[in-house]
Tab-separated table of N, CA and C in Angstrom:
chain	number	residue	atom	x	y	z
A	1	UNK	N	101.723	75.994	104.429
A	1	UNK	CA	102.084	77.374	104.727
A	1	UNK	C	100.974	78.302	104.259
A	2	UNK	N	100.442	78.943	104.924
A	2	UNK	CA	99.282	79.782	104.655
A	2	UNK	C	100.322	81.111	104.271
A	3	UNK	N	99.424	81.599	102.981
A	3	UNK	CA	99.761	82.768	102.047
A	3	UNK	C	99.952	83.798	102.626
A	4	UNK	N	101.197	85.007	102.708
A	4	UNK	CA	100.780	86.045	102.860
A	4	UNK	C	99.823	86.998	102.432
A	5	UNK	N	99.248	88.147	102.864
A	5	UNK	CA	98.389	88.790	101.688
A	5	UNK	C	98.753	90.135	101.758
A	6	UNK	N	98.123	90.994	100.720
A	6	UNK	CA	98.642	91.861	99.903
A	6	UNK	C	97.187	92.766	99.280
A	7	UNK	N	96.717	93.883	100.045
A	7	UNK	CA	95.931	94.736	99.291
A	7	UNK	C	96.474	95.929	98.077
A	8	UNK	N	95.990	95.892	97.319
A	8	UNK	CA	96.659	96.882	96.087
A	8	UNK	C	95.442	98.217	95.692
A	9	UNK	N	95.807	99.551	95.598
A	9	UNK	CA	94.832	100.074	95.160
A	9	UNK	C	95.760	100.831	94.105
A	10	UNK	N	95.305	101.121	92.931
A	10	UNK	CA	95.752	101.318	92.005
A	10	UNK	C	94.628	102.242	90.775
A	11	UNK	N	94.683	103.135	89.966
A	11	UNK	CA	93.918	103.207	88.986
A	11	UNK	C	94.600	102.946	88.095
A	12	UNK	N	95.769	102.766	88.089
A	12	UNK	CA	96.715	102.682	86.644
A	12	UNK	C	96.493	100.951	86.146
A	13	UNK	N	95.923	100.717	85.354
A	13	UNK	CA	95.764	99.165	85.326
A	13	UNK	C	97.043	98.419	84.959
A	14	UNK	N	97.727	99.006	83.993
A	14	UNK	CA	98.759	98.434	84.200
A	14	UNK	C	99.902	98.404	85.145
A	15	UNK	N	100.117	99.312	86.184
A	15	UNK	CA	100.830	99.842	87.058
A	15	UNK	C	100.315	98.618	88.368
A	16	UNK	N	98.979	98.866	88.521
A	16	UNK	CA	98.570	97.672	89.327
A	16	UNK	C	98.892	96.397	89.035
A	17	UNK	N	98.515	95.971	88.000
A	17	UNK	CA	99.597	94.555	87.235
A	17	UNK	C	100.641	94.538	87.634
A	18	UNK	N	101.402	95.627	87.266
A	18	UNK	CA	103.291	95.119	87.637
A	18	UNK	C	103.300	95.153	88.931
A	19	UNK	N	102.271	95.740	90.210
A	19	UNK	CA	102.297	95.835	91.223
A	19	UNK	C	101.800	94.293	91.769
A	20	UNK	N	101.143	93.643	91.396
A	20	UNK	CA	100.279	92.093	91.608
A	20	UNK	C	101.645	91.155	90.973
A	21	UNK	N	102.071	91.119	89.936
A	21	UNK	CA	103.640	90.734	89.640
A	21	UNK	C	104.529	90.329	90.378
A	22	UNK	N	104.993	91.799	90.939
A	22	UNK	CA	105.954	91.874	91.695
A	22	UNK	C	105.553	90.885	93.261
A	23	UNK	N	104.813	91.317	94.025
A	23	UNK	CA	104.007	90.590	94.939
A	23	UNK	C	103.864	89.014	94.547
A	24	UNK	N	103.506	88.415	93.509
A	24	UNK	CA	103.228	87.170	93.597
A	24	UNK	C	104.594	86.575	93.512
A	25	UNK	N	105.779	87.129	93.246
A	25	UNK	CA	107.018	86.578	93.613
A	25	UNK	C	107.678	86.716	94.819
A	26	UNK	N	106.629	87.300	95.824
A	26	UNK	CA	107.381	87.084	96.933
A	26	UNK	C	106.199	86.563	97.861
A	27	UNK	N	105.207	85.602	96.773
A	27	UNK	CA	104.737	84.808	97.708
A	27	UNK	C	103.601	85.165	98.292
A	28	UNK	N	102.705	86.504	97.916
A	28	UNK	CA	101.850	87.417	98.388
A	28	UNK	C	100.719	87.173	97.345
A	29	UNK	N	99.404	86.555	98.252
A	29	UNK	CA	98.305	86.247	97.387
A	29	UNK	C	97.606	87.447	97.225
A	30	UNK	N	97.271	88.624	96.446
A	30	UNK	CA	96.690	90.156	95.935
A	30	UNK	C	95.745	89.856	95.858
A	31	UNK	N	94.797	90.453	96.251
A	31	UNK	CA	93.239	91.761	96.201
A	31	UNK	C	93.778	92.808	95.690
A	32	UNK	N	92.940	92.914	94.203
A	32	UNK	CA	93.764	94.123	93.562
A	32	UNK	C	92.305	95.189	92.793
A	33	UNK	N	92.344	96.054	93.791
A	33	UNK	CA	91.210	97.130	93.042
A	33	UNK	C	91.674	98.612	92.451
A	34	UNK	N	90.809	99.182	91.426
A	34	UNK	CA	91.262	100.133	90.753
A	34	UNK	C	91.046	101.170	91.479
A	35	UNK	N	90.656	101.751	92.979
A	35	UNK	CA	89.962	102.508	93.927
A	35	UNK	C	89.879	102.187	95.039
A	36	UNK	N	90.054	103.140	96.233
A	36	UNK	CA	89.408	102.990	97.557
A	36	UNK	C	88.070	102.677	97.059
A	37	UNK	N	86.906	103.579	97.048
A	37	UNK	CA	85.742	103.225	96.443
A	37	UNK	C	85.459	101.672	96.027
A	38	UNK	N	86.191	101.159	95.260
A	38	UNK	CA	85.531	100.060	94.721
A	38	UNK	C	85.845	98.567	95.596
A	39	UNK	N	86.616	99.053	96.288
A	39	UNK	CA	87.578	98.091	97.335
A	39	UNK	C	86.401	98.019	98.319
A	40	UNK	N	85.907	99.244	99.369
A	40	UNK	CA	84.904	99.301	99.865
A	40	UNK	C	83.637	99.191	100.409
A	41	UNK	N	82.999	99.227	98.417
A	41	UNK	CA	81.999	99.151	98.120
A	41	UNK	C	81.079	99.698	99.094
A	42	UNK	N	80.868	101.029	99.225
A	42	UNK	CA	79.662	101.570	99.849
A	42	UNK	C	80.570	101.703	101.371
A	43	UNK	N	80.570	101.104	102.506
A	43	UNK	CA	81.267	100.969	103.731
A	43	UNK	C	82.611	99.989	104.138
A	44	UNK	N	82.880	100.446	105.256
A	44	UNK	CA	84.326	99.526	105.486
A	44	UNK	C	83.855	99.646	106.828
A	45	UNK	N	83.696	97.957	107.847
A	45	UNK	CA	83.767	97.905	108.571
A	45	UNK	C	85.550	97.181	109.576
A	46	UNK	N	86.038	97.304	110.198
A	46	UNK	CA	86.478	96.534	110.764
A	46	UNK	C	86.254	95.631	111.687
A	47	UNK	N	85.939	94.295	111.972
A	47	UNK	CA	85.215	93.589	113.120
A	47	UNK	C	86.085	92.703	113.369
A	48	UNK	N	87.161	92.292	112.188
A	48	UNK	CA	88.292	90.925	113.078
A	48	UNK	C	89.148	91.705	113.710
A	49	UNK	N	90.059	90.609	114.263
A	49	UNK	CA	90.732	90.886	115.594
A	49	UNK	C	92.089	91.070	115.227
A	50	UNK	N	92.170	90.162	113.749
A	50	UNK	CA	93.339	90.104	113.158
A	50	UNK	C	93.227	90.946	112.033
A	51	UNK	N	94.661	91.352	111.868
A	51	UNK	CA	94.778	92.231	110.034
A	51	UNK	C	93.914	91.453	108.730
A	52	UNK	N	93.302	92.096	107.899
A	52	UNK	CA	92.889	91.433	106.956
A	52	UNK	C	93.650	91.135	105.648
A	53	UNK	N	94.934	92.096	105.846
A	53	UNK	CA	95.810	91.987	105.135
A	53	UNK	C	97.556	91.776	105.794
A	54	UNK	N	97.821	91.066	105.285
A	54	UNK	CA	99.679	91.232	105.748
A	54	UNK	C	100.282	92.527	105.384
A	55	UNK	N	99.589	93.295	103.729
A	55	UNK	CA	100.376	94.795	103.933
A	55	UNK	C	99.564	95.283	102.845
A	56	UNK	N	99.071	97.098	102.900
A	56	UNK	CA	98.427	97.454	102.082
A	56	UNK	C	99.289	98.117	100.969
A	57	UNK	N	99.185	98.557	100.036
A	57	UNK	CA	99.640	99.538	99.092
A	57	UNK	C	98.491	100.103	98.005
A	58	UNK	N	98.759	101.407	98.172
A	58	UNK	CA	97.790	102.310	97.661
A	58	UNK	C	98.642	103.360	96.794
A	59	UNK	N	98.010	103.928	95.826
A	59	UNK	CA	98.487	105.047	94.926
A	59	UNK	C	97.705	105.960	95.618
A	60	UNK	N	98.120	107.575	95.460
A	60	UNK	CA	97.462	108.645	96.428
A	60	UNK	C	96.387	109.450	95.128
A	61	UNK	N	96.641	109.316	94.417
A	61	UNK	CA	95.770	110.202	93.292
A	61	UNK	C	95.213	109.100	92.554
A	62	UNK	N	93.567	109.107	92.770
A	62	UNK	CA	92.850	107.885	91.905
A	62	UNK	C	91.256	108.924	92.472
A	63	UNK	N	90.627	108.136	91.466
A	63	UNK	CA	89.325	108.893	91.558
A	63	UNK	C	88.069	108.713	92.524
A	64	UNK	N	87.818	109.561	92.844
A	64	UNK	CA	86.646	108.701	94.128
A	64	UNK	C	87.162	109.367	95.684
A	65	UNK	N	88.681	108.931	95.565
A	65	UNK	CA	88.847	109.127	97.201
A	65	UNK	C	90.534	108.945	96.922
A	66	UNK	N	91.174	109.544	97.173
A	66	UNK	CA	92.738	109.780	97.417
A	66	UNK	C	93.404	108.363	98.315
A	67	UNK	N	94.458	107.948	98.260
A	67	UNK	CA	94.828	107.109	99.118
A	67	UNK	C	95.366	107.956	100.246
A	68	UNK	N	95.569	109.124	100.581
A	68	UNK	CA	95.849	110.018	101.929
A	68	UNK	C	94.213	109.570	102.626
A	69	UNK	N	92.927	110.271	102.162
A	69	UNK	CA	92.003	109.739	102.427
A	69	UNK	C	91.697	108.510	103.003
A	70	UNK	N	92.303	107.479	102.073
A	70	UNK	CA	92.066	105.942	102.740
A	70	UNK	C	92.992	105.145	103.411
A	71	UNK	N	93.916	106.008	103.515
A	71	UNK	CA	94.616	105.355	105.054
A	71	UNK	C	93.635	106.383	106.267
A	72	UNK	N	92.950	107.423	106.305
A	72	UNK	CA	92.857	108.164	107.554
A	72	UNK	C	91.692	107.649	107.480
A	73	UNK	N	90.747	106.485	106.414
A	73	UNK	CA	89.730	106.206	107.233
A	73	UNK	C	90.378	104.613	108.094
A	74	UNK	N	91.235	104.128	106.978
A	74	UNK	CA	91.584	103.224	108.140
A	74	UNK	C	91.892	102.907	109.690
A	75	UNK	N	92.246	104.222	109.639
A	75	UNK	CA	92.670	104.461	111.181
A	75	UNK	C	91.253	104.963	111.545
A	76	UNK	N	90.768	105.769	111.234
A	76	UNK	CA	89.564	105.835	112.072
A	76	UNK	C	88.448	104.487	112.209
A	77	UNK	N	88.836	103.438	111.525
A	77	UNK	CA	87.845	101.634	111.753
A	77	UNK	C	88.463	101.264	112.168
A	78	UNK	N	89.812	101.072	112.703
A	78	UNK	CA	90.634	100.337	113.530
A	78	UNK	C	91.149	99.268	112.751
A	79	UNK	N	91.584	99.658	111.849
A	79	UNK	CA	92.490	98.946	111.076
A	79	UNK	C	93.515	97.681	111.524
A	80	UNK	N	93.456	96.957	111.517
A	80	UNK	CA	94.349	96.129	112.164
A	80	UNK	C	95.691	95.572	111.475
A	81	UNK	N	96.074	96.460	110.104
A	81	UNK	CA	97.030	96.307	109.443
A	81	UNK	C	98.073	97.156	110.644
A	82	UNK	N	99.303	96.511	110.909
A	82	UNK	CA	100.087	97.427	111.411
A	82	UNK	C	100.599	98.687	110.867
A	83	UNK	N	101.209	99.878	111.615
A	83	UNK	CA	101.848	101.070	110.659
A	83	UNK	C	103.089	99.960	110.258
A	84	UNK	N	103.358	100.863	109.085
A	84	UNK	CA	104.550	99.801	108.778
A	84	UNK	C	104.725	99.243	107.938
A	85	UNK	N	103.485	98.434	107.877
A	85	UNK	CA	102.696	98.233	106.611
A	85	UNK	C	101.777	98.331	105.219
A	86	UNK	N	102.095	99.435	105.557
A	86	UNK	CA	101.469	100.032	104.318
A	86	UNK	C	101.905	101.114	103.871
A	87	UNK	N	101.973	101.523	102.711
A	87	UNK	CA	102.627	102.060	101.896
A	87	UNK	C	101.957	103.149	100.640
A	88	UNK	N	102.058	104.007	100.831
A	88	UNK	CA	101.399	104.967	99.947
A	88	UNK	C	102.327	105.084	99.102
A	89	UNK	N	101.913	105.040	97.145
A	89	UNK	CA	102.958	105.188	96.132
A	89	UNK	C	102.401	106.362	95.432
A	90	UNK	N	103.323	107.426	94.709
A	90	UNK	CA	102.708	108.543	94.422
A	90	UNK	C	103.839	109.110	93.448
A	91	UNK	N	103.211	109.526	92.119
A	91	UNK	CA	104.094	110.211	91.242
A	91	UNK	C	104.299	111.780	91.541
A	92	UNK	N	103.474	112.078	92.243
A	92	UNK	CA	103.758	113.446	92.539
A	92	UNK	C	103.662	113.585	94.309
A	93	UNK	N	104.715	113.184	94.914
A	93	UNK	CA	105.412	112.847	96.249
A	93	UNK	C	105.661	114.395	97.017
A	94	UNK	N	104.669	114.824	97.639
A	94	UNK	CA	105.386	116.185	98.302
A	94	UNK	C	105.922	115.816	99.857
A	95	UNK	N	106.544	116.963	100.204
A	95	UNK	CA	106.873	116.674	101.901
A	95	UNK	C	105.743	116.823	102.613
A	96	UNK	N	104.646	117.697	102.082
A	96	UNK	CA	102.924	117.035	102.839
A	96	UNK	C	102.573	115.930	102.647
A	97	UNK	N	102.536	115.843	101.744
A	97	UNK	CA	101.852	114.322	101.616
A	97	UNK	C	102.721	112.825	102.420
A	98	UNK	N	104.250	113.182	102.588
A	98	UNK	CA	104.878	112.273	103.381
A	98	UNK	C	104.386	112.326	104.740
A	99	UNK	N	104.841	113.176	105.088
A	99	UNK	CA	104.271	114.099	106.279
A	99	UNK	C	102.910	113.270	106.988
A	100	UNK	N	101.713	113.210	105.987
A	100	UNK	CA	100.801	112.549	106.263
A	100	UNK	C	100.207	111.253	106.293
A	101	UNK	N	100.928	111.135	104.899
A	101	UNK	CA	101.229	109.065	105.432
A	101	UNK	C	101.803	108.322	106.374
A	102	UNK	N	102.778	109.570	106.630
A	102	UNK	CA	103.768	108.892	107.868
A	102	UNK	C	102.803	108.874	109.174
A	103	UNK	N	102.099	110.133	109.518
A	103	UNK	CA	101.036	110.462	110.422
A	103	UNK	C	99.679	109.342	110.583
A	104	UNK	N	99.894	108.470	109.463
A	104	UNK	CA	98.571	107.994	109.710
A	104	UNK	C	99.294	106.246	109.135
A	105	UNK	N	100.634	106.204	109.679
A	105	UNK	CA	101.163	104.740	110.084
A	105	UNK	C	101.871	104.467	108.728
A	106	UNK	N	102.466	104.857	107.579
A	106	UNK	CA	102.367	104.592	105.820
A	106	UNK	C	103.709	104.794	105.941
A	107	UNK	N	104.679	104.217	105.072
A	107	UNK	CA	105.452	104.594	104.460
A	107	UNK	C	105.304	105.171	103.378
A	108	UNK	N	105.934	105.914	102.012
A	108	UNK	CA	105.602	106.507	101.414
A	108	UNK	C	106.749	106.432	100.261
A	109	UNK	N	106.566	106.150	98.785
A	109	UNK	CA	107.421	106.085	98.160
A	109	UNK	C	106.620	106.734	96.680
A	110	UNK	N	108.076	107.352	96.087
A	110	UNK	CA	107.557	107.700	94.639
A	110	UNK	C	107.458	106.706	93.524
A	111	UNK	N	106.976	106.887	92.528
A	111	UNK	CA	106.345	106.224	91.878
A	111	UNK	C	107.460	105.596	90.903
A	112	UNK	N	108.298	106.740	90.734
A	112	UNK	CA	109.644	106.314	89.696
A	112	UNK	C	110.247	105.377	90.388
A	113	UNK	N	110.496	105.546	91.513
A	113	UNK	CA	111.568	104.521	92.246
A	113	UNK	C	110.877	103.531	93.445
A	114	UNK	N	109.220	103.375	93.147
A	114	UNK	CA	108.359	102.176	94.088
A	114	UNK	C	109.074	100.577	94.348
A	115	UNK	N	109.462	100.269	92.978
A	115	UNK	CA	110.008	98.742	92.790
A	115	UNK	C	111.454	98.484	93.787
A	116	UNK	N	112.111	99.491	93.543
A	116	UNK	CA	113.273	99.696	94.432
A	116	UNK	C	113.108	99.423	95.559
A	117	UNK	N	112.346	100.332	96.160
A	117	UNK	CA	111.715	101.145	97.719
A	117	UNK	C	111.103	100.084	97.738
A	118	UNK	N	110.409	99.187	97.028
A	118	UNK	CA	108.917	98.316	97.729
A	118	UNK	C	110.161	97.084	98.328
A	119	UNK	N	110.775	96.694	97.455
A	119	UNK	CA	112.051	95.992	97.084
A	119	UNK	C	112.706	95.344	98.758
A	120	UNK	N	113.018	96.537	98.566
A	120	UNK	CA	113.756	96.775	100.665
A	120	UNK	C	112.930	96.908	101.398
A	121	UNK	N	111.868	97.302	101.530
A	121	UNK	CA	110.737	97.707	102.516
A	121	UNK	C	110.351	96.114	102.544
A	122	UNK	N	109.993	95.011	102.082
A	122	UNK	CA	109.517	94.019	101.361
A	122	UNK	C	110.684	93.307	102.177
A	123	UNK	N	111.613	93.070	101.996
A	123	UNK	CA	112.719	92.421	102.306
A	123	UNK	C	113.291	92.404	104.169
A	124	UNK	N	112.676	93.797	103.933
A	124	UNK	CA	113.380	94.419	105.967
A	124	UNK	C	111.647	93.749	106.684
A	125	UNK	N	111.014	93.838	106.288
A	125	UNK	CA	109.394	93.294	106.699
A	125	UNK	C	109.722	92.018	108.025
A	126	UNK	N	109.132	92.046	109.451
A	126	UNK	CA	109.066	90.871	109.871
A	126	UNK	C	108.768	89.644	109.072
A	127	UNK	N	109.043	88.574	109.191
A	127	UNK	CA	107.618	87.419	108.544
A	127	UNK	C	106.536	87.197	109.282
């Protein structure tokens, strides 16, 4: 059975941990960086045909580049993660910022209640 996978962007190191945690119990092999930026490294091309990930999750406030930011470059490389899949987590959750994750394919959950929300989102997921 080939692994699902699982991108994580995170600056909170421990927050990313419980986020790589949670994921490896449902079977999800993690790429786990502290940044868009460092995930990156310099450019992001897209050239496969297929997703490079089964599902992203990003925090929206980290240094370098916002995760609102790095879902709208995804979509502009042709991302091949489906909407749907990915998930923007955020302690400070406005109706803009939903607004715009939703706009650029994201679900969107707060930070107090992610484990919950990732929980069901995680669970309702095609395989």
């Amino acid at each position: 059975m080939v692994a699902r996978t699982a991108l994580i962007l995170d600056d909170d190191d421990d927050y990313r941990q419980l986020l790589e945690e949670f994921l490896a119990d449902y079977d999800y092999a993690v790429s786990a960086y502290e940044s868009p930026l460092s995930f990156i490294n310099g450019s992001i091309h897209c050239q496969s045909s297929t997703p490079c990930f089964d599902i992203i999750i990003t925090d929206n406030q980290m240094p370098g580049m916002d995760g609102i930011d790095f879902l709208a470059m995804l979509k502009e490389v042709s991302c091949k993660v489906p909407d749907g899949r990915k998930v923007l987590i955020s302690g400070f959750l406005t109706e803009e910022v939903r607004r715009k994750a939703a706009e650029l394919g994201s679900r969107s959950f707060k930070k107090q209640t992610a484990m919950t929300d990732l929980t069901a989102w995680l669970e309702a997921l095609p395989v």
